[in-house]
Amino acid sequence: MELSQLEETKIVIKSLLKCHQHEVTVGKLSQDFYKSEGYQIPFAKLGYSSLETFLRSLGNLVEVCGKGYSATLKLIQNENLALNSVSLASNASNRELTADIFTEIQDEKPTVNLRRKSEDDVDLPPKCMKDFKVNSPVFNFPSQKIEFSTKLECYAIPDNVSINAIEAVVITEIHNPHKFWFHFCKENNKIDELMQNMQEFYNSLLPKRWLIPDTFLLAGQVCAASVNNIWYRAEVIDRINKNIIKVYCVDYGLILTVPAYCLKFLISIFAALPKQGIRGCLSQIQPKGQYWDIGAKEYFISKTISKLIFAQISKINKQDRVYHLALCDTSTNKPFQINKALVTKGFAEFELNTEFLTT
């Protein structure tokens, strides 16, 4: 009896997870599936709006921890266990909290499967990139690369954002409680679609195709950076040595060092979306000393990692593009206020004349 496409896809995913000792990132799974089968995971054909949505539907096969391409997939050992693997957003929306703590999170737009790889075009761009022409292979420069002087547009804070509004967010990087990066969940379809398309495009190139020449690897150069086999939009910050480059992943707030051979020219079609990493700052609290200590950072990370969090907007600094937020974890039996918990645990103190938000 012929297997359905869904069952066939599940078998391949299970096999790949076992090869990675039962745990792998969404980005790495997508890459390995493509290498194994010659086409991307067919989530759109199976009726799902994004790869992550499809993987979360496989509740009896895998557990998804986190959001986006850096989320971790774990193979469930006993598939017969009745596990509730509904996403954090669905769980949170069923809880009873104070008025209007939950907001409607918009459905993700479907992501188009860009291409199916064949033996004849292993080194060509996907079909959707047919309008892009490559200059002489001697120079290895794509004609639609981002020029050195070009900068990615910064995230624009909407004019209609309301103070005290409550939004679902995902924290992507933390330096300290006053300096972190996040995404609004209702806008996640934009970055998810971009990431999916970048993986398909750059994984279709030969390893040396469109590498950035040594003389171009200067501070400010926009590029595509491969980090743990996942392609990100990035900017060069500094050169550590001849072969190691420090980059800033503009959509996630990550600052990383990568080998020079992991940097390729960014194509203009991937530069249209403004930077998606949004700066955040916990409102109404301050460090007990002059600076935040490592304990405050680690505690903050432990309460937000791989979780969907609800944020109440206290203030917006439009000049510096920083949101001041009061965060609440709703995945527990009782809503957990993260700002207040940092004070309770002795890592912070309330700012003077602060009346902490209670919603």
PDB file of C-alpha atoms in Angstrom, residues 36-266:
ATOM      1  CA  SER A  36      18.147  13.766   1.617  1.00  0.00           C
ATOM      2  CA  GLU A  37      15.036  14.149  -0.535  1.00  0.00           C
ATOM      3  CA  GLY A  38      15.950  16.872  -3.055  1.00  0.00           C
ATOM      4  CA  TYR A  39      13.047  19.124  -2.036  1.00  0.00           C
ATOM      5  CA  GLN A  40      11.946  21.086   1.024  1.00  0.00           C
ATOM      6  CA  ILE A  41       9.582  19.709   3.667  1.00  0.00           C
ATOM      7  CA  PRO A  42       6.216  20.074   1.859  1.00  0.00           C
ATOM      8  CA  PHE A  43       4.318  21.817   4.647  1.00  0.00           C
ATOM      9  CA  ALA A  44       2.352  24.046   2.219  1.00  0.00           C
ATOM     10  CA  LYS A  45       1.129  21.060   0.194  1.00  0.00           C
ATOM     11  CA  LEU A  46       0.052  19.435   3.444  1.00  0.00           C
ATOM     12  CA  GLY A  47      -2.099  22.445   4.304  1.00  0.00           C
ATOM     13  CA  TYR A  48       0.128  24.351   6.759  1.00  0.00           C
ATOM     14  CA  SER A  49       1.109  28.016   6.628  1.00  0.00           C
ATOM     15  CA  SER A  50       4.699  27.542   7.843  1.00  0.00           C
ATOM     16  CA  LEU A  51       7.247  24.841   8.558  1.00  0.00           C
ATOM     17  CA  GLU A  52       7.050  25.472  12.299  1.00  0.00           C
ATOM     18  CA  THR A  53       3.253  25.162  12.300  1.00  0.00           C
ATOM     19  CA  PHE A  54       3.532  21.808  10.513  1.00  0.00           C
ATOM     20  CA  LEU A  55       6.182  20.479  12.925  1.00  0.00           C
ATOM     21  CA  ARG A  56       4.102  21.524  15.935  1.00  0.00           C
ATOM     22  CA  SER A  57       1.214  19.504  14.512  1.00  0.00           C
ATOM     23  CA  LEU A  58       3.286  16.323  14.817  1.00  0.00           C
ATOM     24  CA  GLY A  59       2.602  16.162  18.548  1.00  0.00           C
ATOM     25  CA  ASN A  60       2.946  12.402  18.764  1.00  0.00           C
ATOM     26  CA  LEU A  61       6.298  12.417  16.939  1.00  0.00           C
ATOM     27  CA  VAL A  62       8.278  15.519  17.910  1.00  0.00           C
ATOM     28  CA  GLU A  63       8.368  18.191  20.607  1.00  0.00           C
ATOM     29  CA  VAL A  64       9.177  21.763  19.484  1.00  0.00           C
ATOM     30  CA  CYS A  65      10.980  24.038  21.952  1.00  0.00           C
ATOM     31  CA  GLY A  66      11.380  27.679  20.976  1.00  0.00           C
ATOM     32  CA  LYS A  67      10.410  29.677  17.903  1.00  0.00           C
ATOM     33  CA  GLY A  68      11.710  30.031  14.366  1.00  0.00           C
ATOM     34  CA  TYR A  69      14.659  28.288  12.740  1.00  0.00           C
ATOM     35  CA  SER A  70      16.662  28.131  15.970  1.00  0.00           C
ATOM     36  CA  ALA A  71      13.887  26.207  17.757  1.00  0.00           C
ATOM     37  CA  THR A  72      14.869  22.717  18.935  1.00  0.00           C
ATOM     38  CA  LEU A  73      13.114  19.542  17.826  1.00  0.00           C
ATOM     39  CA  LYS A  74      13.151  16.494  20.075  1.00  0.00           C
ATOM     40  CA  LEU A  75      12.027  13.049  18.975  1.00  0.00           C
ATOM     41  CA  ILE A  76       9.374  11.619  21.287  1.00  0.00           C
ATOM     42  CA  GLN A  77      10.535   8.125  22.189  1.00  0.00           C
ATOM     43  CA  ASN A  78       7.129   6.561  22.804  1.00  0.00           C
ATOM     44  CA  GLU A  79       4.775   7.752  20.063  1.00  0.00           C
ATOM     45  CA  ASN A  80       1.836   6.045  21.747  1.00  0.00           C
ATOM     46  CA  LEU A  81       1.945   8.406  24.698  1.00  0.00           C
ATOM     47  CA  ALA A  82      -0.952  10.866  24.637  1.00  0.00           C
ATOM     48  CA  LEU A  83       1.171  13.977  24.769  1.00  0.00           C
ATOM     49  CA  ASN A  84      -0.318  17.404  24.603  1.00  0.00           C
ATOM     50  CA  SER A  85       2.015  19.136  22.194  1.00  0.00           C
ATOM     51  CA  VAL A  86      -0.093  22.197  21.462  1.00  0.00           C
ATOM     52  CA  SER A  87       1.952  25.360  20.973  1.00  0.00           C
ATOM     53  CA  LEU A  88       2.563  27.795  23.819  1.00  0.00           C
ATOM     54  CA  ALA A  89       0.377  30.348  22.112  1.00  0.00           C
ATOM     55  CA  SER A  90      -2.593  27.956  22.096  1.00  0.00           C
ATOM     56  CA  ASN A  91      -2.021  26.949  25.716  1.00  0.00           C
ATOM     57  CA  ALA A  92      -1.756  30.538  26.845  1.00  0.00           C
ATOM     58  CA  SER A  93      -4.899  31.605  25.086  1.00  0.00           C
ATOM     59  CA  ASN A  94      -6.951  29.141  27.148  1.00  0.00           C
ATOM     60  CA  ARG A  95      -5.902  30.587  30.499  1.00  0.00           C
ATOM     61  CA  GLU A  96      -7.987  33.028  32.477  1.00  0.00           C
ATOM     62  CA  LEU A  97      -6.082  36.184  33.340  1.00  0.00           C
ATOM     63  CA  THR A  98      -6.950  39.768  34.039  1.00  0.00           C
ATOM     64  CA  ALA A  99      -8.933  41.605  31.377  1.00  0.00           C
ATOM     65  CA  ASP A 100      -7.406  41.798  27.924  1.00  0.00           C
ATOM     66  CA  ILE A 101      -4.115  40.098  28.886  1.00  0.00           C
ATOM     67  CA  PHE A 102      -4.370  38.134  25.655  1.00  0.00           C
ATOM     68  CA  THR A 103      -4.361  39.597  22.205  1.00  0.00           C
ATOM     69  CA  GLU A 104      -5.280  38.032  18.926  1.00  0.00           C
ATOM     70  CA  ILE A 105      -2.156  36.786  17.173  1.00  0.00           C
ATOM     71  CA  GLN A 106      -2.583  37.027  13.429  1.00  0.00           C
ATOM     72  CA  ASP A 107      -2.370  33.874  11.367  1.00  0.00           C
ATOM     73  CA  GLU A 108       0.912  33.406   9.574  1.00  0.00           C
ATOM     74  CA  LYS A 109       0.957  33.968   5.840  1.00  0.00           C
ATOM     75  CA  PRO A 110       1.751  30.844   3.851  1.00  0.00           C
ATOM     76  CA  THR A 111       5.349  30.491   2.783  1.00  0.00           C
ATOM     77  CA  VAL A 112       5.908  29.514  -0.837  1.00  0.00           C
ATOM     78  CA  ASN A 113       8.086  26.468  -1.478  1.00  0.00           C
ATOM     79  CA  LEU A 114      10.632  28.073  -3.765  1.00  0.00           C
ATOM     80  CA  ARG A 115      12.076  25.140  -5.625  1.00  0.00           C
ATOM     81  CA  ARG A 116      12.637  21.444  -6.089  1.00  0.00           C
ATOM     82  CA  LYS A 117      16.271  20.653  -6.651  1.00  0.00           C
ATOM     83  CA  SER A 118      17.268  18.485  -9.590  1.00  0.00           C
ATOM     84  CA  GLU A 119      20.543  16.948 -10.644  1.00  0.00           C
ATOM     85  CA  ASP A 120      20.826  19.467 -13.470  1.00  0.00           C
ATOM     86  CA  ASP A 121      20.647  22.648 -11.421  1.00  0.00           C
ATOM     87  CA  VAL A 122      22.505  21.945  -8.179  1.00  0.00           C
ATOM     88  CA  ASP A 123      24.425  25.207  -8.534  1.00  0.00           C
ATOM     89  CA  LEU A 124      21.643  27.463  -9.790  1.00  0.00           C
ATOM     90  CA  PRO A 125      19.366  29.815  -7.828  1.00  0.00           C
ATOM     91  CA  PRO A 126      15.777  28.696  -7.181  1.00  0.00           C
ATOM     92  CA  LYS A 127      13.264  29.247  -9.985  1.00  0.00           C
ATOM     93  CA  CYS A 128      11.834  32.282  -8.222  1.00  0.00           C
ATOM     94  CA  MET A 129      15.241  33.923  -8.617  1.00  0.00           C
ATOM     95  CA  LYS A 130      15.261  33.571 -12.437  1.00  0.00           C
ATOM     96  CA  ASP A 131      15.429  37.354 -12.878  1.00  0.00           C
ATOM     97  CA  PHE A 132      18.760  37.534 -11.061  1.00  0.00           C
ATOM     98  CA  LYS A 133      21.804  37.445 -13.287  1.00  0.00           C
ATOM     99  CA  VAL A 134      25.300  36.521 -12.219  1.00  0.00           C
ATOM    100  CA  ASN A 135      28.339  38.346 -13.551  1.00  0.00           C
ATOM    101  CA  SER A 136      31.331  36.509 -14.923  1.00  0.00           C
ATOM    102  CA  PRO A 137      32.138  33.492 -12.727  1.00  0.00           C
ATOM    103  CA  VAL A 138      35.755  34.638 -12.716  1.00  0.00           C
ATOM    104  CA  PHE A 139      34.754  37.406 -10.294  1.00  0.00           C
ATOM    105  CA  ASN A 140      32.014  35.337  -8.640  1.00  0.00           C
ATOM    106  CA  PHE A 141      29.927  38.474  -7.953  1.00  0.00           C
ATOM    107  CA  PRO A 142      26.137  38.263  -8.195  1.00  0.00           C
ATOM    108  CA  SER A 143      24.831  41.345  -9.994  1.00  0.00           C
ATOM    109  CA  GLN A 144      22.028  41.716  -7.437  1.00  0.00           C
ATOM    110  CA  LYS A 145      24.291  41.718  -4.378  1.00  0.00           C
ATOM    111  CA  ILE A 146      23.919  44.416  -1.744  1.00  0.00           C
ATOM    112  CA  GLU A 147      26.585  47.088  -2.275  1.00  0.00           C
ATOM    113  CA  PHE A 148      28.962  47.969   0.541  1.00  0.00           C
ATOM    114  CA  SER A 149      27.350  51.378   1.074  1.00  0.00           C
ATOM    115  CA  THR A 150      23.858  49.852   1.352  1.00  0.00           C
ATOM    116  CA  LYS A 151      22.389  49.418   4.832  1.00  0.00           C
ATOM    117  CA  LEU A 152      19.353  47.391   5.837  1.00  0.00           C
ATOM    118  CA  GLU A 153      16.446  49.546   6.907  1.00  0.00           C
ATOM    119  CA  CYS A 154      15.876  49.666  10.676  1.00  0.00           C
ATOM    120  CA  TYR A 155      12.678  48.351  12.221  1.00  0.00           C
ATOM    121  CA  ALA A 156      10.125  51.160  12.225  1.00  0.00           C
ATOM    122  CA  ILE A 157       8.017  51.571  15.351  1.00  0.00           C
ATOM    123  CA  PRO A 158       4.395  52.023  14.217  1.00  0.00           C
ATOM    124  CA  ASP A 159       2.741  55.360  14.992  1.00  0.00           C
ATOM    125  CA  ASN A 160      -0.390  53.665  16.319  1.00  0.00           C
ATOM    126  CA  VAL A 161       1.265  51.653  19.104  1.00  0.00           C
ATOM    127  CA  SER A 162      -0.657  52.147  22.355  1.00  0.00           C
ATOM    128  CA  ILE A 163       0.999  52.538  25.735  1.00  0.00           C
ATOM    129  CA  ASN A 164      -0.226  49.769  28.105  1.00  0.00           C
ATOM    130  CA  ALA A 165      -1.101  47.580  25.106  1.00  0.00           C
ATOM    131  CA  ILE A 166      -0.413  43.884  25.646  1.00  0.00           C
ATOM    132  CA  GLU A 167       1.344  41.862  22.936  1.00  0.00           C
ATOM    133  CA  ALA A 168       2.686  38.323  22.631  1.00  0.00           C
ATOM    134  CA  VAL A 169       6.476  38.322  22.129  1.00  0.00           C
ATOM    135  CA  VAL A 170       9.396  35.929  21.830  1.00  0.00           C
ATOM    136  CA  ILE A 171      12.772  36.922  23.292  1.00  0.00           C
ATOM    137  CA  THR A 172      15.602  36.155  20.852  1.00  0.00           C
ATOM    138  CA  GLU A 173      18.721  37.480  22.640  1.00  0.00           C
ATOM    139  CA  ILE A 174      19.527  38.859  26.105  1.00  0.00           C
ATOM    140  CA  HIS A 175      22.508  40.949  27.195  1.00  0.00           C
ATOM    141  CA  ASN A 176      20.892  42.079  30.463  1.00  0.00           C
ATOM    142  CA  PRO A 177      17.370  43.038  31.666  1.00  0.00           C
ATOM    143  CA  HIS A 178      17.762  46.520  30.131  1.00  0.00           C
ATOM    144  CA  LYS A 179      19.144  45.285  26.795  1.00  0.00           C
ATOM    145  CA  PHE A 180      17.499  42.428  24.939  1.00  0.00           C
ATOM    146  CA  TRP A 181      15.936  41.699  21.553  1.00  0.00           C
ATOM    147  CA  PHE A 182      12.530  40.275  20.722  1.00  0.00           C
ATOM    148  CA  HIS A 183       9.897  39.679  18.024  1.00  0.00           C
ATOM    149  CA  PHE A 184       6.201  40.480  18.132  1.00  0.00           C
ATOM    150  CA  CYS A 185       4.476  37.156  17.479  1.00  0.00           C
ATOM    151  CA  LYS A 186       1.855  38.753  15.249  1.00  0.00           C
ATOM    152  CA  GLU A 187       4.690  39.792  12.886  1.00  0.00           C
ATOM    153  CA  ASN A 188       6.579  36.490  12.990  1.00  0.00           C
ATOM    154  CA  ASN A 189       5.254  35.368   9.611  1.00  0.00           C
ATOM    155  CA  LYS A 190       7.546  37.955   7.973  1.00  0.00           C
ATOM    156  CA  ILE A 191      10.787  36.671   9.484  1.00  0.00           C
ATOM    157  CA  ASP A 192       9.713  33.023   9.173  1.00  0.00           C
ATOM    158  CA  GLU A 193       9.085  33.452   5.448  1.00  0.00           C
ATOM    159  CA  LEU A 194      12.378  35.283   4.967  1.00  0.00           C
ATOM    160  CA  MET A 195      14.334  32.609   6.845  1.00  0.00           C
ATOM    161  CA  GLN A 196      12.685  29.777   4.918  1.00  0.00           C
ATOM    162  CA  ASN A 197      13.493  31.405   1.585  1.00  0.00           C
ATOM    163  CA  MET A 198      17.086  32.173   2.588  1.00  0.00           C
ATOM    164  CA  GLN A 199      17.736  28.563   3.595  1.00  0.00           C
ATOM    165  CA  GLU A 200      16.415  27.287   0.274  1.00  0.00           C
ATOM    166  CA  PHE A 201      18.370  29.812  -1.761  1.00  0.00           C
ATOM    167  CA  TYR A 202      21.775  29.675  -0.074  1.00  0.00           C
ATOM    168  CA  ASN A 203      21.715  25.908   0.445  1.00  0.00           C
ATOM    169  CA  SER A 204      21.284  25.570  -3.324  1.00  0.00           C
ATOM    170  CA  LEU A 205      24.682  27.186  -3.959  1.00  0.00           C
ATOM    171  CA  LEU A 206      28.000  25.384  -4.115  1.00  0.00           C
ATOM    172  CA  PRO A 207      30.194  26.085  -1.036  1.00  0.00           C
ATOM    173  CA  LYS A 208      32.451  28.584  -2.815  1.00  0.00           C
ATOM    174  CA  ARG A 209      29.700  30.274  -4.781  1.00  0.00           C
ATOM    175  CA  TRP A 210      29.254  33.991  -3.974  1.00  0.00           C
ATOM    176  CA  LEU A 211      31.687  34.045  -1.074  1.00  0.00           C
ATOM    177  CA  ILE A 212      32.608  37.604  -0.078  1.00  0.00           C
ATOM    178  CA  PRO A 213      36.211  38.392  -1.079  1.00  0.00           C
ATOM    179  CA  ASP A 214      38.664  39.169   1.674  1.00  0.00           C
ATOM    180  CA  THR A 215      38.912  42.863   0.756  1.00  0.00           C
ATOM    181  CA  PHE A 216      35.146  43.320   1.206  1.00  0.00           C
ATOM    182  CA  LEU A 217      35.015  41.914   4.740  1.00  0.00           C
ATOM    183  CA  LEU A 218      35.033  45.301   6.444  1.00  0.00           C
ATOM    184  CA  ALA A 219      32.880  46.735   9.238  1.00  0.00           C
ATOM    185  CA  GLY A 220      29.447  47.609   7.891  1.00  0.00           C
ATOM    186  CA  GLN A 221      29.351  45.047   5.069  1.00  0.00           C
ATOM    187  CA  VAL A 222      25.881  43.490   4.821  1.00  0.00           C
ATOM    188  CA  CYS A 223      25.999  39.744   4.221  1.00  0.00           C
ATOM    189  CA  ALA A 224      24.365  36.362   4.620  1.00  0.00           C
ATOM    190  CA  ALA A 225      26.035  34.436   7.456  1.00  0.00           C
ATOM    191  CA  SER A 226      25.863  30.692   8.082  1.00  0.00           C
ATOM    192  CA  VAL A 227      25.771  29.962  11.824  1.00  0.00           C
ATOM    193  CA  ASN A 228      25.345  26.336  12.887  1.00  0.00           C
ATOM    194  CA  ASN A 229      24.123  25.567   9.352  1.00  0.00           C
ATOM    195  CA  ILE A 230      21.423  28.273   9.486  1.00  0.00           C
ATOM    196  CA  TRP A 231      21.625  31.335   7.212  1.00  0.00           C
ATOM    197  CA  TYR A 232      21.002  34.752   8.795  1.00  0.00           C
ATOM    198  CA  ARG A 233      21.060  38.323   7.540  1.00  0.00           C
ATOM    199  CA  ALA A 234      24.054  39.982   9.171  1.00  0.00           C
ATOM    200  CA  GLU A 235      26.403  42.937   9.257  1.00  0.00           C
ATOM    201  CA  VAL A 236      30.163  42.699   9.738  1.00  0.00           C
ATOM    202  CA  ILE A 237      31.216  44.310  13.022  1.00  0.00           C
ATOM    203  CA  ASP A 238      34.926  43.578  13.161  1.00  0.00           C
ATOM    204  CA  ARG A 239      37.684  41.321  11.907  1.00  0.00           C
ATOM    205  CA  ILE A 240      39.175  39.192  14.687  1.00  0.00           C
ATOM    206  CA  ASN A 241      41.911  37.825  12.436  1.00  0.00           C
ATOM    207  CA  LYS A 242      42.384  36.884   8.788  1.00  0.00           C
ATOM    208  CA  ASN A 243      39.859  34.038   8.926  1.00  0.00           C
ATOM    209  CA  ILE A 244      37.459  34.942  11.786  1.00  0.00           C
ATOM    210  CA  ILE A 245      34.838  37.675  11.455  1.00  0.00           C
ATOM    211  CA  LYS A 246      32.542  39.138  14.135  1.00  0.00           C
ATOM    212  CA  VAL A 247      28.999  39.700  12.826  1.00  0.00           C
ATOM    213  CA  TYR A 248      25.696  41.046  14.114  1.00  0.00           C
ATOM    214  CA  CYS A 249      22.600  39.030  13.123  1.00  0.00           C
ATOM    215  CA  VAL A 250      20.210  41.913  12.537  1.00  0.00           C
ATOM    216  CA  ASP A 251      16.940  39.970  12.901  1.00  0.00           C
ATOM    217  CA  TYR A 252      17.778  38.316  16.228  1.00  0.00           C
ATOM    218  CA  GLY A 253      20.244  40.581  18.055  1.00  0.00           C
ATOM    219  CA  LEU A 254      22.961  37.915  18.069  1.00  0.00           C
ATOM    220  CA  ILE A 255      26.633  38.908  18.005  1.00  0.00           C
ATOM    221  CA  LEU A 256      28.739  35.975  16.835  1.00  0.00           C
ATOM    222  CA  THR A 257      32.151  35.099  15.424  1.00  0.00           C
ATOM    223  CA  VAL A 258      32.153  33.020  12.247  1.00  0.00           C
ATOM    224  CA  PRO A 259      34.755  31.790   9.737  1.00  0.00           C
ATOM    225  CA  ALA A 260      35.107  34.026   6.687  1.00  0.00           C
ATOM    226  CA  TYR A 261      34.049  31.143   4.427  1.00  0.00           C
ATOM    227  CA  CYS A 262      30.601  31.215   6.079  1.00  0.00           C
ATOM    228  CA  LEU A 263      29.814  34.688   4.687  1.00  0.00           C
ATOM    229  CA  LYS A 264      28.184  35.210   1.275  1.00  0.00           C
ATOM    230  CA  PHE A 265      26.827  38.247  -0.516  1.00  0.00           C
ATOM    231  CA  LEU A 266      23.269  39.119   0.517  1.00  0.00           C
TER     232      LEU A 266
END
